[in-house]
Short mmCIF file of C-alpha atoms in Angstrom, two decimals:
data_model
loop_
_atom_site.label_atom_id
_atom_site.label_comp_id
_atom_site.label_asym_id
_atom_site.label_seq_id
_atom_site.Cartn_x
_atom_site.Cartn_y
_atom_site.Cartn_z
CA UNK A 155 116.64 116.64 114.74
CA UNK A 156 115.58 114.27 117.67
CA UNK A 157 111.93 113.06 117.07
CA UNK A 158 109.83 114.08 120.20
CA UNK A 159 109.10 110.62 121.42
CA UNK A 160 113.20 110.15 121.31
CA UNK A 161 113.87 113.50 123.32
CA UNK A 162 111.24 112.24 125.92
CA UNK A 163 113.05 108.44 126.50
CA UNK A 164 116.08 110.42 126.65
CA UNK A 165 114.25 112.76 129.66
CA UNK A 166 113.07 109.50 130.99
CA UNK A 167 116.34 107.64 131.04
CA UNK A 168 117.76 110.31 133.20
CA UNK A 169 115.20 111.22 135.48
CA UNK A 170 115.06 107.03 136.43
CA UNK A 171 118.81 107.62 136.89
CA UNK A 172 118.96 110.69 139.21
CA UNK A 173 115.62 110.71 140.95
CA UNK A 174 116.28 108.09 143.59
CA UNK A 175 118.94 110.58 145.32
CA UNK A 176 117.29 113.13 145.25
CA UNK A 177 114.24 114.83 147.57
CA UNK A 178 111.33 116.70 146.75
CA UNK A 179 112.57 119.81 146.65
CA UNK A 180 115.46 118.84 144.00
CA UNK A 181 113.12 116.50 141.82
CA UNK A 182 110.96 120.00 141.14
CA UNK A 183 114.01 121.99 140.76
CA UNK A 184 115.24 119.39 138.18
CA UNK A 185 112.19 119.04 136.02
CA UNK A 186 112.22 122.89 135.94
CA UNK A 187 115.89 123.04 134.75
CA UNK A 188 115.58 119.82 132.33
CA UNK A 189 112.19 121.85 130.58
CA UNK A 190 114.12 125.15 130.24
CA UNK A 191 116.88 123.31 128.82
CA UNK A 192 114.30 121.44 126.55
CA UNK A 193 112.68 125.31 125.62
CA UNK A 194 116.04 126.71 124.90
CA UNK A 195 117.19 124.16 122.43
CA UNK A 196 113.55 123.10 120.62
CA UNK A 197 111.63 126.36 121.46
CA UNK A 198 108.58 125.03 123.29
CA UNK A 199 107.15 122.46 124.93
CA UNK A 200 109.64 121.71 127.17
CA UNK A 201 107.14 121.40 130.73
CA UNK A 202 104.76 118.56 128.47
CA UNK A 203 107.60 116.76 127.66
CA UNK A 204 109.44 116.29 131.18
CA UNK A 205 105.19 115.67 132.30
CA UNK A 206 105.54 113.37 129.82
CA UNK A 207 108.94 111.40 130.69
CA UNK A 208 108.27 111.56 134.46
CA UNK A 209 104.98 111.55 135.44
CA UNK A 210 104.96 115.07 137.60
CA UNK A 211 102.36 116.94 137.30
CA UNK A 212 102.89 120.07 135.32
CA UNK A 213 101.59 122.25 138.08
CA UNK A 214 104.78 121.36 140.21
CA UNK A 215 106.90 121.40 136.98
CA UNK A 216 105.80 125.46 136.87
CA UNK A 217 106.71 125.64 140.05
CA UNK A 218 109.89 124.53 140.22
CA UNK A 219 109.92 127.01 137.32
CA UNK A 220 109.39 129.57 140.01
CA UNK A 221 112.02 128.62 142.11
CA UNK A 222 114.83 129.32 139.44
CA UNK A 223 113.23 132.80 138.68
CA UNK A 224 113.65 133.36 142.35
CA UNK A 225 116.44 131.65 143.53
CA UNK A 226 117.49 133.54 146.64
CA UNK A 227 114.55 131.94 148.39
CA UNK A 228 115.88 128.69 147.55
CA UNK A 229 117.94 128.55 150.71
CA UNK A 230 115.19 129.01 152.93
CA UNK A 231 112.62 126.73 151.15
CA UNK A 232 111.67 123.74 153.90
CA UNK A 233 111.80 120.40 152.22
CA UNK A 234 108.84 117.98 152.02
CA UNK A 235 108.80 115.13 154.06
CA UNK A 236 108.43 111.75 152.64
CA UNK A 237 104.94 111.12 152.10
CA UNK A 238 103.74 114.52 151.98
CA UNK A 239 101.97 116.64 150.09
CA UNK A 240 98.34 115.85 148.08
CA UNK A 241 97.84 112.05 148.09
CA UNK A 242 97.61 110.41 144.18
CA UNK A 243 93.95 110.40 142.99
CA UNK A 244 94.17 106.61 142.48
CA UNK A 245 95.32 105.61 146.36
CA UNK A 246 92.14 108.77 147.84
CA UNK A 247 89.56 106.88 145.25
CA UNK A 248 90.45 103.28 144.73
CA UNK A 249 89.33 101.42 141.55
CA UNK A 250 88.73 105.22 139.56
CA UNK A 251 91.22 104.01 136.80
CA UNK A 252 89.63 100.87 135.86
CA UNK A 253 86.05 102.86 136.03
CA UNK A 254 87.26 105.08 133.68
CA UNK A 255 88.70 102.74 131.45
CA UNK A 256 85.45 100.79 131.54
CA UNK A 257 83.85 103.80 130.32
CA UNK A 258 85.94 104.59 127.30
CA UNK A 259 86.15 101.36 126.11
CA UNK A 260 82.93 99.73 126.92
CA UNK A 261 82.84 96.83 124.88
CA UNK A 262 86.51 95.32 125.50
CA UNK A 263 86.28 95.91 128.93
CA UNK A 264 83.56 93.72 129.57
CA UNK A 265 80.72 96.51 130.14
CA UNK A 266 78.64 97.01 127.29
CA UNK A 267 75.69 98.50 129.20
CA UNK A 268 78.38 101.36 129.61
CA UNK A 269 76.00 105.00 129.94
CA UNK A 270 78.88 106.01 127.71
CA UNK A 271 78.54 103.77 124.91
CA UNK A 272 76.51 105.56 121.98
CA UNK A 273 77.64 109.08 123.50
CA UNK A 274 80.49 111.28 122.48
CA UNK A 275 83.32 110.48 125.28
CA UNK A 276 84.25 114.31 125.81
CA UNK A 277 86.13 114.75 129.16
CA UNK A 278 83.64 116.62 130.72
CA UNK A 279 81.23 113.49 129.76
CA UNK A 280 83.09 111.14 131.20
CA UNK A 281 84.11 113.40 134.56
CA UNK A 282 80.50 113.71 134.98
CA UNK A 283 79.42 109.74 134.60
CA UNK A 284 82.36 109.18 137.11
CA UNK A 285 80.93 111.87 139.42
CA UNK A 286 77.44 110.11 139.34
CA UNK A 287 79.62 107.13 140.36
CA UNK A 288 80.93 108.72 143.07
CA UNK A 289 84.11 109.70 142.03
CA UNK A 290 84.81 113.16 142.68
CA UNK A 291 87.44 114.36 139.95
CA UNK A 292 87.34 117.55 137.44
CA UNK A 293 87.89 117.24 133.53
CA UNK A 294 91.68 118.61 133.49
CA UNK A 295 92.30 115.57 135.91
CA UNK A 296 90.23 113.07 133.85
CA UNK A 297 92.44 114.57 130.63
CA UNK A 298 95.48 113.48 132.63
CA UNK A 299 94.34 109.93 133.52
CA UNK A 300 93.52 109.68 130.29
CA UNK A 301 96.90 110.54 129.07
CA UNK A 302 98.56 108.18 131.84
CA UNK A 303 96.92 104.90 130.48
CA UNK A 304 97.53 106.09 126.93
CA UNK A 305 94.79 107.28 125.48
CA UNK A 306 94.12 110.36 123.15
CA UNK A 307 91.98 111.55 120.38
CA UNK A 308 92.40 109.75 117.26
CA UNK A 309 90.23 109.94 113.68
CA UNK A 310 89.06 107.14 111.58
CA UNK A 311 91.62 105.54 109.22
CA UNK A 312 90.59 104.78 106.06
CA UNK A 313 92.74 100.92 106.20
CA UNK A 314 90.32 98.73 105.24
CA UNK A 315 89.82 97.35 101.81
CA UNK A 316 87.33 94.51 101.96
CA UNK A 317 87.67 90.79 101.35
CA UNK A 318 91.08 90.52 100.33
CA UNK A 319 91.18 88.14 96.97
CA UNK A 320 93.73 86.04 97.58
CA UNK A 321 95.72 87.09 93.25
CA UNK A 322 95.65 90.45 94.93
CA UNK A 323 99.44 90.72 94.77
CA UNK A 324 99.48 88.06 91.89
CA UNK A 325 97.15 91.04 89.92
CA UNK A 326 99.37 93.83 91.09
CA UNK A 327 103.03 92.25 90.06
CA UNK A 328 100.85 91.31 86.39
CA UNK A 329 99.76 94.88 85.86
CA UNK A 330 103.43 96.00 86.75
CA UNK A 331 105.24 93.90 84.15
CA UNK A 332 102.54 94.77 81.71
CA UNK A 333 102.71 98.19 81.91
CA UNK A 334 106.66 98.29 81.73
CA UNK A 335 106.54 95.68 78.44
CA UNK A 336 104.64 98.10 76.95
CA UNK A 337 106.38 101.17 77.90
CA UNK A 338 109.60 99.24 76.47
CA UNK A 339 107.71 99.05 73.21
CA UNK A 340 106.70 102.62 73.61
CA UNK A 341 103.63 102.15 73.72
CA UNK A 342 100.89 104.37 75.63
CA UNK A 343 99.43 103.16 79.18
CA UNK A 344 96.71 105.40 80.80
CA UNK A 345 94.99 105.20 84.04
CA UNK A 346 91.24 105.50 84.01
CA UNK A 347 88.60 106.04 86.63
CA UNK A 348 86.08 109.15 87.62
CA UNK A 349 85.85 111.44 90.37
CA UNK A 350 83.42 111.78 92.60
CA UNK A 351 80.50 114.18 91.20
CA UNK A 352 80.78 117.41 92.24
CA UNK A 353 77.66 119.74 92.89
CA UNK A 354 77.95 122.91 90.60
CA UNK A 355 77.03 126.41 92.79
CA UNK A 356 78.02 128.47 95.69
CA UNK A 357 78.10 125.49 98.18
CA UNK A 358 81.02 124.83 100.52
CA UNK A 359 84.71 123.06 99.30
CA UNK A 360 86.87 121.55 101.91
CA UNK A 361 89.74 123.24 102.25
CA UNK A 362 91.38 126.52 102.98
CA UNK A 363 92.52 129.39 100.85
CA UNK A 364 94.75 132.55 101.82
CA UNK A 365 92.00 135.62 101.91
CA UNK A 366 92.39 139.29 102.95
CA UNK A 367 91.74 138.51 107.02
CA UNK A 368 88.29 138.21 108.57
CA UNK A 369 86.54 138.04 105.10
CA UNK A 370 86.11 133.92 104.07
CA UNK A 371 84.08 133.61 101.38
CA UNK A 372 80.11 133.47 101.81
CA UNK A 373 78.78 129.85 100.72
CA UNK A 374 75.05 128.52 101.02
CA UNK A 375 74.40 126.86 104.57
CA UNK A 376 72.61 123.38 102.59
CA UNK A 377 74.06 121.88 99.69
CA UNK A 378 71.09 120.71 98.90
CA UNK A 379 71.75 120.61 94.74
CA UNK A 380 70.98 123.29 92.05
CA UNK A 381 68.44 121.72 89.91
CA UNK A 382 69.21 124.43 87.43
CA UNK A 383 73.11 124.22 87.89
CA UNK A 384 73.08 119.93 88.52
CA UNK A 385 75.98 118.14 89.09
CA UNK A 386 79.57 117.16 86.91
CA UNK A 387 81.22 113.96 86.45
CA UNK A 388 84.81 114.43 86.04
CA UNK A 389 86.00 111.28 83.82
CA UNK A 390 90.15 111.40 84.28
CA UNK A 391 92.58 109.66 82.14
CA UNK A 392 96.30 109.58 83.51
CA UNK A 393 99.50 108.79 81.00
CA UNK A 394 101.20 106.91 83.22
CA UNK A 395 104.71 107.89 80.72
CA UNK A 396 104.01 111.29 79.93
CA UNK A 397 102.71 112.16 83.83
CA UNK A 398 100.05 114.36 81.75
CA UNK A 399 96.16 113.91 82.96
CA UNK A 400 93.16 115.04 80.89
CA UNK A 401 89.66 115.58 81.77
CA UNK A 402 86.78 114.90 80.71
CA UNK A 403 83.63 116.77 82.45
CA UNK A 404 80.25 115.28 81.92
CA UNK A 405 76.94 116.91 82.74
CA UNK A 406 75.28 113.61 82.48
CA UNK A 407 75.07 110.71 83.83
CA UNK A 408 78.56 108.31 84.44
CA UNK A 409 78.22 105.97 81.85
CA UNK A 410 80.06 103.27 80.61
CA UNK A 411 79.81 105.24 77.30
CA UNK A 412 81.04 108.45 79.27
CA UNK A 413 83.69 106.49 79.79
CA UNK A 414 84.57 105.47 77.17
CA UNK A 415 83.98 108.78 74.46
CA UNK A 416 86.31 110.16 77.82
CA UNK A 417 89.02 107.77 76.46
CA UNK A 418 88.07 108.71 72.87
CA UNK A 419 88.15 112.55 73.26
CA UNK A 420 91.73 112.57 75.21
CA UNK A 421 93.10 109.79 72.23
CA UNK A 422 92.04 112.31 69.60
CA UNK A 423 93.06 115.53 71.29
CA UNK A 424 96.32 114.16 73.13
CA UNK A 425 97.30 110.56 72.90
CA UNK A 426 97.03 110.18 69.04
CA UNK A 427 99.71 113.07 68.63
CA UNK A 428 102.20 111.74 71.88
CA UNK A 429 101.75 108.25 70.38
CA UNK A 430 101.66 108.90 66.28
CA UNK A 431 103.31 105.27 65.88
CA UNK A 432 101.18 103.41 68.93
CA UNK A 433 99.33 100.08 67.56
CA UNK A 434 98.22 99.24 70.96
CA UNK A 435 96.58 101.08 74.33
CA UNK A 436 97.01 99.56 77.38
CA UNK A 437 93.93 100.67 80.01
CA UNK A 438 94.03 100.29 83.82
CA UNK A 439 90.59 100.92 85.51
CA UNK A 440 88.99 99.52 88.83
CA UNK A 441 86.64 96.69 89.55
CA UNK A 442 83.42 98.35 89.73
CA UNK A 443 81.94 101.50 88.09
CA UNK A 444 81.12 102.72 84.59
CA UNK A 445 84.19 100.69 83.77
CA UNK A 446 83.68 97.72 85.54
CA UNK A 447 85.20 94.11 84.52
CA UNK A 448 81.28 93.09 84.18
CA UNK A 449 79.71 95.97 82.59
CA UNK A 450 79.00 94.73 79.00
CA UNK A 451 78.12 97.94 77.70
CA UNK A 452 81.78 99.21 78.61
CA UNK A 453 83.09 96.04 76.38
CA UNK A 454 80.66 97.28 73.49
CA UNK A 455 81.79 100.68 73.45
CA UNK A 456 85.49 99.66 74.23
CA UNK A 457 85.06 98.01 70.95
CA UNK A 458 83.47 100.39 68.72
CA UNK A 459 86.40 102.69 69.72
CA UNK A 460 88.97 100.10 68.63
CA UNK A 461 87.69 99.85 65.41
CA UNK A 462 87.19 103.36 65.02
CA UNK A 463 90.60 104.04 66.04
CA UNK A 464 92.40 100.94 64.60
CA UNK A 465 93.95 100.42 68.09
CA UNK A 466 94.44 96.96 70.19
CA UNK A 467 93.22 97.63 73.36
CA UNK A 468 94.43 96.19 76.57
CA UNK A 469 92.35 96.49 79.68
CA UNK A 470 93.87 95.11 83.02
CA UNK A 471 91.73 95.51 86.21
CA UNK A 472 92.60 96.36 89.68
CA UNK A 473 91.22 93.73 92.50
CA UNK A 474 87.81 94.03 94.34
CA UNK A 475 88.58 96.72 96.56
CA UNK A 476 91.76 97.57 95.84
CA UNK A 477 90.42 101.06 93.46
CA UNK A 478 93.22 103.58 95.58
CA UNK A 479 96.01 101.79 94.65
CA UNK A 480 94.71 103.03 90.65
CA UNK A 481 97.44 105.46 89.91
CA UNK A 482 95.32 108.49 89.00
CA UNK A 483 93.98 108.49 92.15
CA UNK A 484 97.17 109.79 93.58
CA UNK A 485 99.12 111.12 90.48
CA UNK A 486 95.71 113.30 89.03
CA UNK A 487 92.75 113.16 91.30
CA UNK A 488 94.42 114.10 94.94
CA UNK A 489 96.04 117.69 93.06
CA UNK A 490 93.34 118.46 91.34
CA UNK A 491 91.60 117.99 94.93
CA UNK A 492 94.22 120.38 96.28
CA UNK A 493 94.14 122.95 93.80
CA UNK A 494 90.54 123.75 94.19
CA UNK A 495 90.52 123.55 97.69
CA UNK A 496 88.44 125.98 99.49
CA UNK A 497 87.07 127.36 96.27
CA UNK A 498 83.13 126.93 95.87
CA UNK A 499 82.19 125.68 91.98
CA UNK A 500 80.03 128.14 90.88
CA UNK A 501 80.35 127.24 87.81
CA UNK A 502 80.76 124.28 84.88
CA UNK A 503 83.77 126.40 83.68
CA UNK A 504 84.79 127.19 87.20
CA UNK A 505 85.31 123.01 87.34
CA UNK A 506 87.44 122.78 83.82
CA UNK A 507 89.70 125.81 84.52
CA UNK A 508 90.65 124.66 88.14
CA UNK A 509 91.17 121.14 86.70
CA UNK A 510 93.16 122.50 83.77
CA UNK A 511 95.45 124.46 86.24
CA UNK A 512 96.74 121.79 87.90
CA UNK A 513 100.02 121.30 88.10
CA UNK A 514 103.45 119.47 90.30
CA UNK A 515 106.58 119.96 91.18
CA UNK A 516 107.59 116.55 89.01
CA UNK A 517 105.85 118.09 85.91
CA UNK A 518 102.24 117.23 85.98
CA UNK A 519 100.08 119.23 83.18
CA UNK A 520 96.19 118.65 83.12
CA UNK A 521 94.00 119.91 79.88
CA UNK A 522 90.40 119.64 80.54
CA UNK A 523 87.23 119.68 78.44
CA UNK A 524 83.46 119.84 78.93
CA UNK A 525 81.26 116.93 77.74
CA UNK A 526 77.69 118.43 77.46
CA UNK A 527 76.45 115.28 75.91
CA UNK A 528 73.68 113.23 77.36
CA UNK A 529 73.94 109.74 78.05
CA UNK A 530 71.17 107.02 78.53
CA UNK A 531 71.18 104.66 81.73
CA UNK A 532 70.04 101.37 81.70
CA UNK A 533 71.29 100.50 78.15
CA UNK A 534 71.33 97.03 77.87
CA UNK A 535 74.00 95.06 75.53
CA UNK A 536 72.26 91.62 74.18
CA UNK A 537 74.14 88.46 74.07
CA UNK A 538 74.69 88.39 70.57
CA UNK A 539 76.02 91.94 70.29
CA UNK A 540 78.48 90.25 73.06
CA UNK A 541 79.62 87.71 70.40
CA UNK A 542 80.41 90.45 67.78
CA UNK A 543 82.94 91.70 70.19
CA UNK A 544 86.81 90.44 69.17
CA UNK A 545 87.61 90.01 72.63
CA UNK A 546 90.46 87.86 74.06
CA UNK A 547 90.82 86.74 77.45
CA UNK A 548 94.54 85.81 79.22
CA UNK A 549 94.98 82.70 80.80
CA UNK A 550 95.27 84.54 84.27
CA UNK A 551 92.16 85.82 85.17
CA UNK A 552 90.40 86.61 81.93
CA UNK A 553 87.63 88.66 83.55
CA UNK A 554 90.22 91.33 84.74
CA UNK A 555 92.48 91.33 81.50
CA UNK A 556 91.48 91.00 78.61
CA UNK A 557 92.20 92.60 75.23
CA UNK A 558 89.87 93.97 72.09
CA UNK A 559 90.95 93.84 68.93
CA UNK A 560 89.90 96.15 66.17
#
């Protein structure tokens, strides 16, 4: 099927082609014939898009509509001259375009002192700044102006990442290759990183849910936090092989040695037994967090579990502001996100049994656990327990990978 932008080039092509022969009358009458044509093959919207891909005004598109319905009083119908009918807005109040384009984009057009410029730019706003101009014009027309010189209502994009380093794509292609040498070797590669913290209690969750009709579910007005209930930190771990995710839901505070026992509890519960022949672990994490590239205590701990485990482990960091491109951000985090959409969490088990019923199309399984151990903040890791730690640095950037031996 035709995208709608294609259908209305298509409208526009012809109407360019036919409209010079014909008069007012038969310019109405065709717009009303090309948008029942457009209705009968797409369903709808057929009057917006000849609007659209000719510029007549929707009122005299309905009318036209009219005329078919009654088409013995076609004959009869007198024919506009040239040059009649209701004068364009822009040639009865000269210079109203550029006012209003002043006003919606103050700062490019060379106004900043706009009225308009800290205010939300509603139609009926900017109608009545224009009327205090002088202008006299009502918010349907402003709507339409608006739509002639190509504006509409758009939402922030989330586009920009920050200072771009300039191994970005160097770091990328280096994590790529690693992670398929070691899945050659069969060994395991996860994806690290935790989710935002999530208040526990009967506040609100984005999202909608199918209910019986006119009974949503009652949530608290303020989500001001449950001392009682607190908060969770949800540490995830992603197998980038097995597309399995685990878990790990803290009570405490997001620690570097969260982290870590996070990595810990889903080796010993899941990765030990998919991997009984593994000699190395190959970790992707972000920049910044509780498993930062700079947080020594994460090194410390990463290092105790080595030993422990009698594993090699591999950590390869994504660029400064580059943490969505982390896999389980959009292979774990964005369906457990959907899956508990619209559903408050009342409780610390409500959390773990919507994250451990996640699942996808492609296979995804989730198991999740709660952590109800407390960890300290502010630990600090002394130089010389820095020099205990077997760590080896690669020739390309050392501070983002790096590996600890047991």
């Amino acid at each position: 099927m035709l995208l709608e932008s294609t259908r209305i080039e298509f409208i526009k092509a012809e109407y360019n082609d036919i409209a010079p022969i014909l008069d007012e009358r038969r310019i109405r009458l065709w717009c009303a014939a090309k948008a029942k044509s457009y209705d009968r093959e797409y369903k709808r919207g057929g009057v917006m898009a000849v609007h659209k891909a000719t510029k007549i005004s929707r009122t005299r598109i309905y009318a036209g509509l009219k005329d078919l319905d009654n088409q013995g009083l076609l004959a009869v119908e007198r024919v506009r001259k040239d040059g009649g009918g209701r004068k364009n807005l822009e040639i009865t109040q000269s210079g109203i375009r550029e006012a209003l384009d002043r006003l919606v984009e103050p700062t490019s057009k060379g106004d900043p002192e706009s009225p308009l410029r800290w205010t939300c730019q509603s139609v009926a706003s900017l109608s009545a700044e224009l009327k205090k101009q002088g202008y006299k014009i009502s918010k349907s027309k402003v709507h339409d102006l608006l739509r002639d010189m190509d504006y509409n209502l758009q939402g922030n994009r989330k586009n920009i990442e920050g200072g771009k380093h300039p191994d970005r794509n160097n770091q990328f292609e280096y994590i790529y290759s690693q992670t398929k040498e070691m899945h050659k070797q069969g060994q395991p590669v996860i994806s690290v990183d935790t989710k935002k913290k999530e208040n526990i209690g009967n506040f609100k969750n984005n999202g909608r849910e199918y209910r019986p009709k006119g009974s949503p579910r009652e949530v608290n007005v303020y989500d001001f936090i449950d001392k009682a209930k607190g908060k969770v930190s949800p540490y995830g771990i992603y197998d980038l092989l097995k597309n399995d995710g685990f878990v790990n839901v803290g009570i405490s505070s997001d620690t570097a040695e969260f982290a870590v026992h996070s990595i810990r509890s889903w080796w010993l519960t899941v990765g030990k037994q998919a991997y009984p022949d593994a000699k190395e672990l190959m970790i992707t994490a972000d920049c910044g967090g509780s498993n930062g590239y700079r947080v020594r205590l994460w090194k410390r701990e990463l290092q105790k579990f080595a030993t422990e485990v009698g594993l090699i482990i591999k950590v390869c960091h994504f660029p400064p502001g580059t943490s969505k491109w982390n896999k389980i951000e959009h292979c774990l985090f964005s369906f457990i996100a959907q899956n508990w959409r619209g559903k408050p969490l009342l409780t610390e088990a409500t959390v773990v049994n919507l994250i451990a019923a996640t699942t996808t199309k492609t296979g995804l399984t989730v198991k999740a656990q709660l952590d109800k151990n407390i960890y300290e903040k502010g630990i600090v890791v002394s130089e010389e327990e820095m020099q205990k730690i077997h760590l080896i640095t690669n020739d390309f950037h050392g501070e983002w990978n790096y590996s600890i031996k047991p």
